[in-house]
Short mmCIF file of N, CA and C in Angstrom, two decimals:
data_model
loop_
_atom_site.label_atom_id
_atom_site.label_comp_id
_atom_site.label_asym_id
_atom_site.label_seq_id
_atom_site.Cartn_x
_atom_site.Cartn_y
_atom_site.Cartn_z
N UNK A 1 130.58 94.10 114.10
CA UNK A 1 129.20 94.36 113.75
C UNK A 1 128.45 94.72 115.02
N UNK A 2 127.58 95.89 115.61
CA UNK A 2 127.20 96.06 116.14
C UNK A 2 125.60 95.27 116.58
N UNK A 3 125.29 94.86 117.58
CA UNK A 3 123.98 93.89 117.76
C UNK A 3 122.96 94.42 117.51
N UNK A 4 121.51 93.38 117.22
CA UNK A 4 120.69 94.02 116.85
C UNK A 4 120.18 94.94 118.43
N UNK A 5 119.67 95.92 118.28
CA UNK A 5 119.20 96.03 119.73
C UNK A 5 117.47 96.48 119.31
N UNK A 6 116.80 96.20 120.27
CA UNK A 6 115.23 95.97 120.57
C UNK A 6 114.95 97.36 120.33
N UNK A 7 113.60 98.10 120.18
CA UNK A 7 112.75 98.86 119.83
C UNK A 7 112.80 99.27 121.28
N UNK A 8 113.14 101.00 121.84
CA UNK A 8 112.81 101.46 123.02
C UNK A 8 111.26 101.46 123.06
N UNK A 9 111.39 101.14 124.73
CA UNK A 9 109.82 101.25 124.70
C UNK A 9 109.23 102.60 124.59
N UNK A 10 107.73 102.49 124.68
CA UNK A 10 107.32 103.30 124.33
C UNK A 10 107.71 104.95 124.96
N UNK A 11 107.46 104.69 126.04
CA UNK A 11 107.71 106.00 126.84
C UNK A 11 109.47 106.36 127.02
N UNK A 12 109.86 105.77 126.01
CA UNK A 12 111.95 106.04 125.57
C UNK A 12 111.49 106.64 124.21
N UNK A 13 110.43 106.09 123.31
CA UNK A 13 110.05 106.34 122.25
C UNK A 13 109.92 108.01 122.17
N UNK A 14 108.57 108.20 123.30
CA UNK A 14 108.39 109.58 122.99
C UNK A 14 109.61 110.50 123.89
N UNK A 15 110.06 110.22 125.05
CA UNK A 15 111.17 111.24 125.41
C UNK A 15 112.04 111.20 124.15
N UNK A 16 112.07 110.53 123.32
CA UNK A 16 113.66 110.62 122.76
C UNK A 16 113.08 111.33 121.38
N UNK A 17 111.31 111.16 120.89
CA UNK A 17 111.04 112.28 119.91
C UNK A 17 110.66 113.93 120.58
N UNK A 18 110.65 113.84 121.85
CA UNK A 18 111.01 115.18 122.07
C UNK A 18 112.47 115.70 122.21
N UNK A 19 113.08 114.68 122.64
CA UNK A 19 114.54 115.30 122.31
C UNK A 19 115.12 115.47 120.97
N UNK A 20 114.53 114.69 119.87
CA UNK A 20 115.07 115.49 119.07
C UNK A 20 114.28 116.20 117.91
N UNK A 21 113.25 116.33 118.79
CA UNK A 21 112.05 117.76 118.47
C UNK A 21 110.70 117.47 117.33
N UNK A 22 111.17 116.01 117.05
CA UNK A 22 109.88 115.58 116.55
C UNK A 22 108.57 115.53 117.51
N UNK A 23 107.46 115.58 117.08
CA UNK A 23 106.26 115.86 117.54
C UNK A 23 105.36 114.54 117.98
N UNK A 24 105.04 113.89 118.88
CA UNK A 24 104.72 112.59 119.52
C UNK A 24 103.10 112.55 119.29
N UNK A 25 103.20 112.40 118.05
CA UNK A 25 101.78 112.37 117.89
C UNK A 25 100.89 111.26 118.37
N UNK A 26 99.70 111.24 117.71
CA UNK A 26 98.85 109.68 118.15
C UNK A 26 99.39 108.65 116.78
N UNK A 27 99.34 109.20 115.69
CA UNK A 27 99.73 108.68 114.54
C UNK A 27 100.72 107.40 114.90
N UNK A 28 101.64 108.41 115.19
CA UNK A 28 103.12 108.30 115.07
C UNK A 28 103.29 106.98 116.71
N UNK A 29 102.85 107.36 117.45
CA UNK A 29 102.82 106.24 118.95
C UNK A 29 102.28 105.16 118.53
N UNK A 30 101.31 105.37 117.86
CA UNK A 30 100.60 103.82 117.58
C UNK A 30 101.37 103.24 116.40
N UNK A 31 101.90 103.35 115.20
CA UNK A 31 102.62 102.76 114.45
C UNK A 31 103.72 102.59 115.22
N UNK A 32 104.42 102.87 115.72
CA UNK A 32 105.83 102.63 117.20
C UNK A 32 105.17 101.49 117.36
N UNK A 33 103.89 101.55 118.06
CA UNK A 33 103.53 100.72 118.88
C UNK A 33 103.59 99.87 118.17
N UNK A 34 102.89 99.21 117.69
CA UNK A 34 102.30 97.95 116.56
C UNK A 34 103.87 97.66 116.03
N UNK A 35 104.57 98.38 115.51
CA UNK A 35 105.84 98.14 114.85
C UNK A 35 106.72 97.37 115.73
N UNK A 36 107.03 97.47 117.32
CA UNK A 36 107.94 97.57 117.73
C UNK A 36 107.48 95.64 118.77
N UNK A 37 106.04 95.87 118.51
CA UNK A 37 105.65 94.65 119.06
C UNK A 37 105.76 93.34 118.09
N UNK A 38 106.47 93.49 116.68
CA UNK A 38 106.18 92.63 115.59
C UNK A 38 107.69 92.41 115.60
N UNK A 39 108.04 90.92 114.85
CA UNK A 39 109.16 90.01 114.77
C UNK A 39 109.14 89.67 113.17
N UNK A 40 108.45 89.60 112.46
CA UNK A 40 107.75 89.45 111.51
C UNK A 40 108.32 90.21 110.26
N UNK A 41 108.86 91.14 110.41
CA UNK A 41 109.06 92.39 109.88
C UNK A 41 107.91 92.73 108.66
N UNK A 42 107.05 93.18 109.26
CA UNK A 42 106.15 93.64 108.62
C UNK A 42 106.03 94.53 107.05
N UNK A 43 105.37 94.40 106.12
CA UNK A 43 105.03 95.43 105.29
C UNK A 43 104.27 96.93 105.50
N UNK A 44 104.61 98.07 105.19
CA UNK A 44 103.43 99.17 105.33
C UNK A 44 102.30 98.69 105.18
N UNK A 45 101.77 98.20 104.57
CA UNK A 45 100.57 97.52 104.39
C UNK A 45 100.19 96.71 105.10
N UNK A 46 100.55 95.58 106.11
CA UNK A 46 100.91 94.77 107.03
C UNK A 46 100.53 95.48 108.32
N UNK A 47 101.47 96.92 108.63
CA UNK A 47 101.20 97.67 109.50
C UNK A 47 99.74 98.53 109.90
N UNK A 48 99.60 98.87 108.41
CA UNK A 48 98.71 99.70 107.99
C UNK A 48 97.02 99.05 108.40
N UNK A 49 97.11 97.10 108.18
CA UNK A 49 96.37 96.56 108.48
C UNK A 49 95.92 96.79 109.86
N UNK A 50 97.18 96.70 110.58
CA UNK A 50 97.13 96.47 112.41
C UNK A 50 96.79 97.38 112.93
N UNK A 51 97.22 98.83 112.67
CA UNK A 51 97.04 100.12 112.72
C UNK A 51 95.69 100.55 112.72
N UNK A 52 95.02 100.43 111.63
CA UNK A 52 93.77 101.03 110.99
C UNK A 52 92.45 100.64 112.53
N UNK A 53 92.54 99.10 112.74
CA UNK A 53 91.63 98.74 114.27
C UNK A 53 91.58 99.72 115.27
N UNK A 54 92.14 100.30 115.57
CA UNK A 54 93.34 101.51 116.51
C UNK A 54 92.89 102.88 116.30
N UNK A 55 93.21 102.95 115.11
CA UNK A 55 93.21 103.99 114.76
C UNK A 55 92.23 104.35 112.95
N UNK A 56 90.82 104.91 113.08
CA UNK A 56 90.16 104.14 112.30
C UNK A 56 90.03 105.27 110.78
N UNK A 57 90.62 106.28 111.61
CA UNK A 57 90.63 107.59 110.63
C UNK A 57 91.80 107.37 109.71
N UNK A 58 92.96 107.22 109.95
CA UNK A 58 94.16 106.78 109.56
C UNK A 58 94.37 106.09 108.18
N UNK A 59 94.89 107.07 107.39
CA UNK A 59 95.30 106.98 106.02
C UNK A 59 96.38 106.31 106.01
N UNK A 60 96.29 105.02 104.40
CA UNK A 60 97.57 104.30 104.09
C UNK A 60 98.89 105.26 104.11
N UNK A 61 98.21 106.19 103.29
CA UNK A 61 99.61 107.32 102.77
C UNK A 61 100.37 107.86 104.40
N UNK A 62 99.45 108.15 105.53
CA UNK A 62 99.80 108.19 106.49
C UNK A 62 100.62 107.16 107.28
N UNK A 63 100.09 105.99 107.50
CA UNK A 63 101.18 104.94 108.06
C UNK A 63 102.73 104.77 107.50
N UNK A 64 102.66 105.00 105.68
CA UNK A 64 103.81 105.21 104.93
C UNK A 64 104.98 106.31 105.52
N UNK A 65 103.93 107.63 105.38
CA UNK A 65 104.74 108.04 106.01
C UNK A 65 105.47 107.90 107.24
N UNK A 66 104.27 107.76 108.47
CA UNK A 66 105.00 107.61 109.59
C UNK A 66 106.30 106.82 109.59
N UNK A 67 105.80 105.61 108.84
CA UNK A 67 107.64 104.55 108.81
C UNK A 67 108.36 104.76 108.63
N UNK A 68 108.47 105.62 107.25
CA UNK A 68 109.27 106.56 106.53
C UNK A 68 109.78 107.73 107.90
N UNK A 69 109.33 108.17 108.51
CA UNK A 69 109.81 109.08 109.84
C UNK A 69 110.64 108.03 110.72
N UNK A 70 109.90 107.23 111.12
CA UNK A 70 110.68 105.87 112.38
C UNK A 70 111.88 105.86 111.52
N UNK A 71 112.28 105.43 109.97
CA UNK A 71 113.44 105.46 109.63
C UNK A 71 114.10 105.72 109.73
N UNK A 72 113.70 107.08 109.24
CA UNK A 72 114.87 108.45 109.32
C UNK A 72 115.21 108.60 110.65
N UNK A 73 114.75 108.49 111.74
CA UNK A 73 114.99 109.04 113.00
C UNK A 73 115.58 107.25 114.24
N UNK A 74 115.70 106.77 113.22
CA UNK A 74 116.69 105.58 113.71
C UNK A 74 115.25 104.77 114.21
N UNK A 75 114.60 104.95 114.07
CA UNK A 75 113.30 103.46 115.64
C UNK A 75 113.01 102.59 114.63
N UNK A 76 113.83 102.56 113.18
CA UNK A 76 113.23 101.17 112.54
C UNK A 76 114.13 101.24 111.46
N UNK A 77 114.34 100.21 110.80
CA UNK A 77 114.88 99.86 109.81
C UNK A 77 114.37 99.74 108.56
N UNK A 78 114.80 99.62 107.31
CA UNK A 78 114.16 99.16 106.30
C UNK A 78 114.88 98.34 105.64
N UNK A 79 114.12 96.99 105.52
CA UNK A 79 115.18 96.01 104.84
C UNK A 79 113.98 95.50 103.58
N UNK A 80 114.94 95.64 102.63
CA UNK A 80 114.44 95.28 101.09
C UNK A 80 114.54 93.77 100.89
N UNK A 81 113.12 93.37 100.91
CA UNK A 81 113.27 91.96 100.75
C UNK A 81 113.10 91.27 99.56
N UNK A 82 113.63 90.35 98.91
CA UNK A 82 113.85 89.78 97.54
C UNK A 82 112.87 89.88 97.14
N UNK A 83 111.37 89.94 97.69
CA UNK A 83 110.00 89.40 96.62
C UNK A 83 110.24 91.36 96.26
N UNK A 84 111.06 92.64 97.02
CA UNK A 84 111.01 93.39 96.06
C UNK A 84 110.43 94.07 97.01
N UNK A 85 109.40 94.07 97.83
CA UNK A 85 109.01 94.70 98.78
C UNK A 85 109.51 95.08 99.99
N UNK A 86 109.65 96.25 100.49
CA UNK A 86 109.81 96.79 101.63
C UNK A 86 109.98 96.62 102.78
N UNK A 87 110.26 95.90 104.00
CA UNK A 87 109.92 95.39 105.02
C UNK A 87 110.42 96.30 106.70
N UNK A 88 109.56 96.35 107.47
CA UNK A 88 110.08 97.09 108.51
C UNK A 88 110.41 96.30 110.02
N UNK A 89 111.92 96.72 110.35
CA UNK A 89 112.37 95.92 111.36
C UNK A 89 112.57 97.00 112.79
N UNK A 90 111.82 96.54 113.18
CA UNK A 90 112.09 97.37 114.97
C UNK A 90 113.45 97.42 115.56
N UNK A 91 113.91 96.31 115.15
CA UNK A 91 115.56 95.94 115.45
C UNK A 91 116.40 96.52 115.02
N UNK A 92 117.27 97.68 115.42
CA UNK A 92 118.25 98.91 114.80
C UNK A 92 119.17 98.82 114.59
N UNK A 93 119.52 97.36 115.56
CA UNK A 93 121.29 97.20 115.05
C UNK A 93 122.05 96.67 113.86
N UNK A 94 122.35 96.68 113.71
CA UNK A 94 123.10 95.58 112.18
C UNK A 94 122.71 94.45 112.78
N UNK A 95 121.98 93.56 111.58
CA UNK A 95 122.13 92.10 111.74
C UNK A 95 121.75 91.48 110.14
N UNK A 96 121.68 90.28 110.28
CA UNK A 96 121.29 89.49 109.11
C UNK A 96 119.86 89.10 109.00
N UNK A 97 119.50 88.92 107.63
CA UNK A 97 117.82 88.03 107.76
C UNK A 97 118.17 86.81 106.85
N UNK A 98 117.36 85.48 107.14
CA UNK A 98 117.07 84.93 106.30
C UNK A 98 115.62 85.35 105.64
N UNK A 99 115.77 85.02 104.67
CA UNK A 99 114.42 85.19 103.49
C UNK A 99 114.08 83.72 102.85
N UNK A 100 112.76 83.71 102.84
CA UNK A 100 112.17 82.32 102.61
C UNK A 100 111.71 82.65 101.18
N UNK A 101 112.25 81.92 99.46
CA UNK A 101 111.77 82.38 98.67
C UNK A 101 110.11 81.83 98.19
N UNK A 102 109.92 80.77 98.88
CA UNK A 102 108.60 80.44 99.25
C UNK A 102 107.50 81.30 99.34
N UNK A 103 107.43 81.40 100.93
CA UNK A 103 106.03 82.01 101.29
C UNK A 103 106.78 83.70 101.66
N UNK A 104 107.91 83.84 101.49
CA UNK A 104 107.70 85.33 102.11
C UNK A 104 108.69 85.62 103.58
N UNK A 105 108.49 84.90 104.17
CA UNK A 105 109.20 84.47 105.64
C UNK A 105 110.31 85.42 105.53
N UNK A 106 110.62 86.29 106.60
CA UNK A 106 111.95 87.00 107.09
C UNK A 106 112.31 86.89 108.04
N UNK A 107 113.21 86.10 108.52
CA UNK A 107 113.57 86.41 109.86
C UNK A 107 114.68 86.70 109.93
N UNK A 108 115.55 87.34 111.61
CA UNK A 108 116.77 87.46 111.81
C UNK A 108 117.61 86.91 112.16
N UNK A 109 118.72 86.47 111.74
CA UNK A 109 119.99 86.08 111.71
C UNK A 109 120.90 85.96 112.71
N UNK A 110 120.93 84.92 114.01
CA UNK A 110 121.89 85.39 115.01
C UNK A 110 123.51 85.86 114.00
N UNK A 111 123.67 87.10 115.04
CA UNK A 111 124.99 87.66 114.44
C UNK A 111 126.11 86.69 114.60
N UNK A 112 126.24 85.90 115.72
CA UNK A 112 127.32 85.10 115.75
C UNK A 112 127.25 84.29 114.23
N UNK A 113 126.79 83.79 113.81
CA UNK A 113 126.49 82.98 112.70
C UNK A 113 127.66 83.22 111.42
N UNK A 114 127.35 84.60 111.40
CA UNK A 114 127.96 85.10 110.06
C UNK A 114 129.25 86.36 110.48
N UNK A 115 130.43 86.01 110.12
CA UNK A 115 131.32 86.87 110.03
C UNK A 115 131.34 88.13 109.07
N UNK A 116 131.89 89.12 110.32
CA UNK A 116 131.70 89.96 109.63
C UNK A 116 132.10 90.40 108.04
N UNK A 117 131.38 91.90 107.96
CA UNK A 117 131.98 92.07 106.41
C UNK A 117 132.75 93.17 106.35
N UNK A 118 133.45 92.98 105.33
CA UNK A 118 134.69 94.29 104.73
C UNK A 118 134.00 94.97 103.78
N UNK A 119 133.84 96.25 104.58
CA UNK A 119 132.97 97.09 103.40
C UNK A 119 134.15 97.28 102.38
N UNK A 120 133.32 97.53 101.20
CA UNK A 120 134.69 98.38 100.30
C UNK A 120 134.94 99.63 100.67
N UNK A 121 135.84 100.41 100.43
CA UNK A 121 136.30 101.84 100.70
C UNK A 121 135.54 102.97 99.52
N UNK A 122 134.98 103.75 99.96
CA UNK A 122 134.19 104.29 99.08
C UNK A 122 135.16 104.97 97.92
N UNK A 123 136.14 105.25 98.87
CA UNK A 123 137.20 106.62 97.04
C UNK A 123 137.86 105.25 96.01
N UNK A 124 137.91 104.05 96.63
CA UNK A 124 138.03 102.88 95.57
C UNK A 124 136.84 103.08 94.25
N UNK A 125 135.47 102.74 95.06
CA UNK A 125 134.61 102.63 93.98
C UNK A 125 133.79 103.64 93.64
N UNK A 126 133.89 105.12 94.62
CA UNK A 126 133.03 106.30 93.81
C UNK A 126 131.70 106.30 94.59
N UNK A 127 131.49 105.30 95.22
CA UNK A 127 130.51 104.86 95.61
C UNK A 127 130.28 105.40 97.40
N UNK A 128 129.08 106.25 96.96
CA UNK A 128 129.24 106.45 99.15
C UNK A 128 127.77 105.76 99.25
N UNK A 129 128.38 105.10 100.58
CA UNK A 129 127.94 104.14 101.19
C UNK A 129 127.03 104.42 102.38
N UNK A 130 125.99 104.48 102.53
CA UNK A 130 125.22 104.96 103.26
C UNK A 130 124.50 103.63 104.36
N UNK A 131 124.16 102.87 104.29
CA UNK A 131 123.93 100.91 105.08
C UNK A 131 124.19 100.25 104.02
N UNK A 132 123.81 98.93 104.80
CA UNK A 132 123.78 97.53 104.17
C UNK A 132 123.35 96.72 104.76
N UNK A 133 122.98 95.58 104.04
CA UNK A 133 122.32 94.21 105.05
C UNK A 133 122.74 93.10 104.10
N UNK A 134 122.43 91.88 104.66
CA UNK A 134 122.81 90.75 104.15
C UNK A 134 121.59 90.00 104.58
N UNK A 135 120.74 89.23 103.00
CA UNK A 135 120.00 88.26 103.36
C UNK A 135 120.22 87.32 102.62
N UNK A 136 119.94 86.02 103.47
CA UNK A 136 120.54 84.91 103.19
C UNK A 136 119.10 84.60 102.47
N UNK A 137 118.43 83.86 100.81
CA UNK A 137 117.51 83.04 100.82
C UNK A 137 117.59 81.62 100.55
N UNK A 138 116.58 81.46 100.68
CA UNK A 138 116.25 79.73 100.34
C UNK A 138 114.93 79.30 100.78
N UNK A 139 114.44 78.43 101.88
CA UNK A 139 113.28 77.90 101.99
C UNK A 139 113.41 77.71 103.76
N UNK A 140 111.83 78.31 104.06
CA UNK A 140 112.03 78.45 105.42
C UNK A 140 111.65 76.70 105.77
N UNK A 141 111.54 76.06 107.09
CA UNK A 141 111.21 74.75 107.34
C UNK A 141 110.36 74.22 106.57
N UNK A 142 109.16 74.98 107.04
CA UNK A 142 108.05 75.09 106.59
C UNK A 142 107.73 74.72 105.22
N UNK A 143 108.28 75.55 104.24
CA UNK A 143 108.17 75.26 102.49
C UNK A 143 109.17 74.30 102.43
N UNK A 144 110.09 73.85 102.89
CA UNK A 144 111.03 73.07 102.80
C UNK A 144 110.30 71.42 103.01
N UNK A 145 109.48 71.53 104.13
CA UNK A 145 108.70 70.19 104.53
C UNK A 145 107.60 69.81 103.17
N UNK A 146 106.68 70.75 102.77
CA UNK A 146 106.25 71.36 101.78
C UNK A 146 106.74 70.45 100.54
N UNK A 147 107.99 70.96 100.12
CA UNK A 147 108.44 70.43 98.80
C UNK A 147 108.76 69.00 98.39
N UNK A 148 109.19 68.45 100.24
CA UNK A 148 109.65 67.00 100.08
C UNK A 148 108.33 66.31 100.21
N UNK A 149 106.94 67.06 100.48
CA UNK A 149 105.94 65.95 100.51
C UNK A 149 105.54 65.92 99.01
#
C-alpha cells in the first residue's frame, strides 16, 4: 500500500498546475490552500464556508467545482463517507479512515494498522476498478464517553 503523502505546498501546487497546463487561478490557490491546511477532511460545503472569508465573490457551484479539479488532477482525494456525504482529503496516498457513526468524525488510519488488501482481478468480476478505500466505523472517543454517561 503506498503512504499517505501530504498536500504539496503551495508554490509545488502551482508549478505542477503549470506543468500540466492547468491554469493557477485565485479560485483554484485558495481552495488548495484552505484544503491542504485541513485534517478534518472537510465537506464542499465545509470548504466553501472557509473559502467564501477569502474570497467573497466566490460561488458554492465554484468551490464544487474547483475540488472536483484538485481530484481529477491528483491534489485531493475523495472519500465517501457513511453519513453519504462527500469528504475531501489533502492526503493522496492510499490510506484508511475511521468514521465516527456519531457525530461525523473522519479521521486517518495509520497504514501500519491494517494489512493490506487483495484487490479482486477485474476479468474475474467484469468489474474495472478504478480506487478504493477502507473505512472502519463505530464511535469516535468522544461519542463513546458520551454513551457510557
Amino acid at each position: 500500500m503506498m503512504p499517505a503523502r501530504p498536500s504539496p505546498s503551495p508554490a509545488d501546487f502551482e508549478a505542477e498546475c503549470r506543468r500540466r497546463g492547468l491554469a493557477v487561478t485565485v479560485q483554484r490557490r485558495t481552495v488548495f490552500e484552505v484544503l491542504s491546511g485541513r485534517r478534518d477532511h472537510p465537506t464542499a460545503d465545509q470548504v466553501y464556508d472557509a473559502v467564501r472569508g477569502r474570497l467573497p465573490g466566490l460561488s458554492r457551484t465554484t468551490v464544487y467545482r474547483v475540488l472536483e479539479t484538485l481530484v481529477d488532477a491528483g491534489f485531493a482525494r475523495k472519500v465517501h463517507h457513511t453519513a453519504g456525504v462527500a469528504r475531501f482529503d489533502p492526503m493522496t496516498g492510499r490510506h484508511h479512515h475511521l468514521a465516527c457513526d456519531a457525530c461525523g468524525r473522519l479521521v486517518d488510519l495509520d497504514d501500519g494498522v491494517v494489512p493490506p488488501l487483495r484487490i479482486p482481478e477485474s476479468s474475474r468480476t467484469g468489474f474495472q476498478i478504478k480506487d478504493y478505500s477502507v473505512s472502519f466505523t463505530g464511535l469516535c472517543p468522544g461519542c463513546a464517553k458520551k454513551k457510557k454517561s
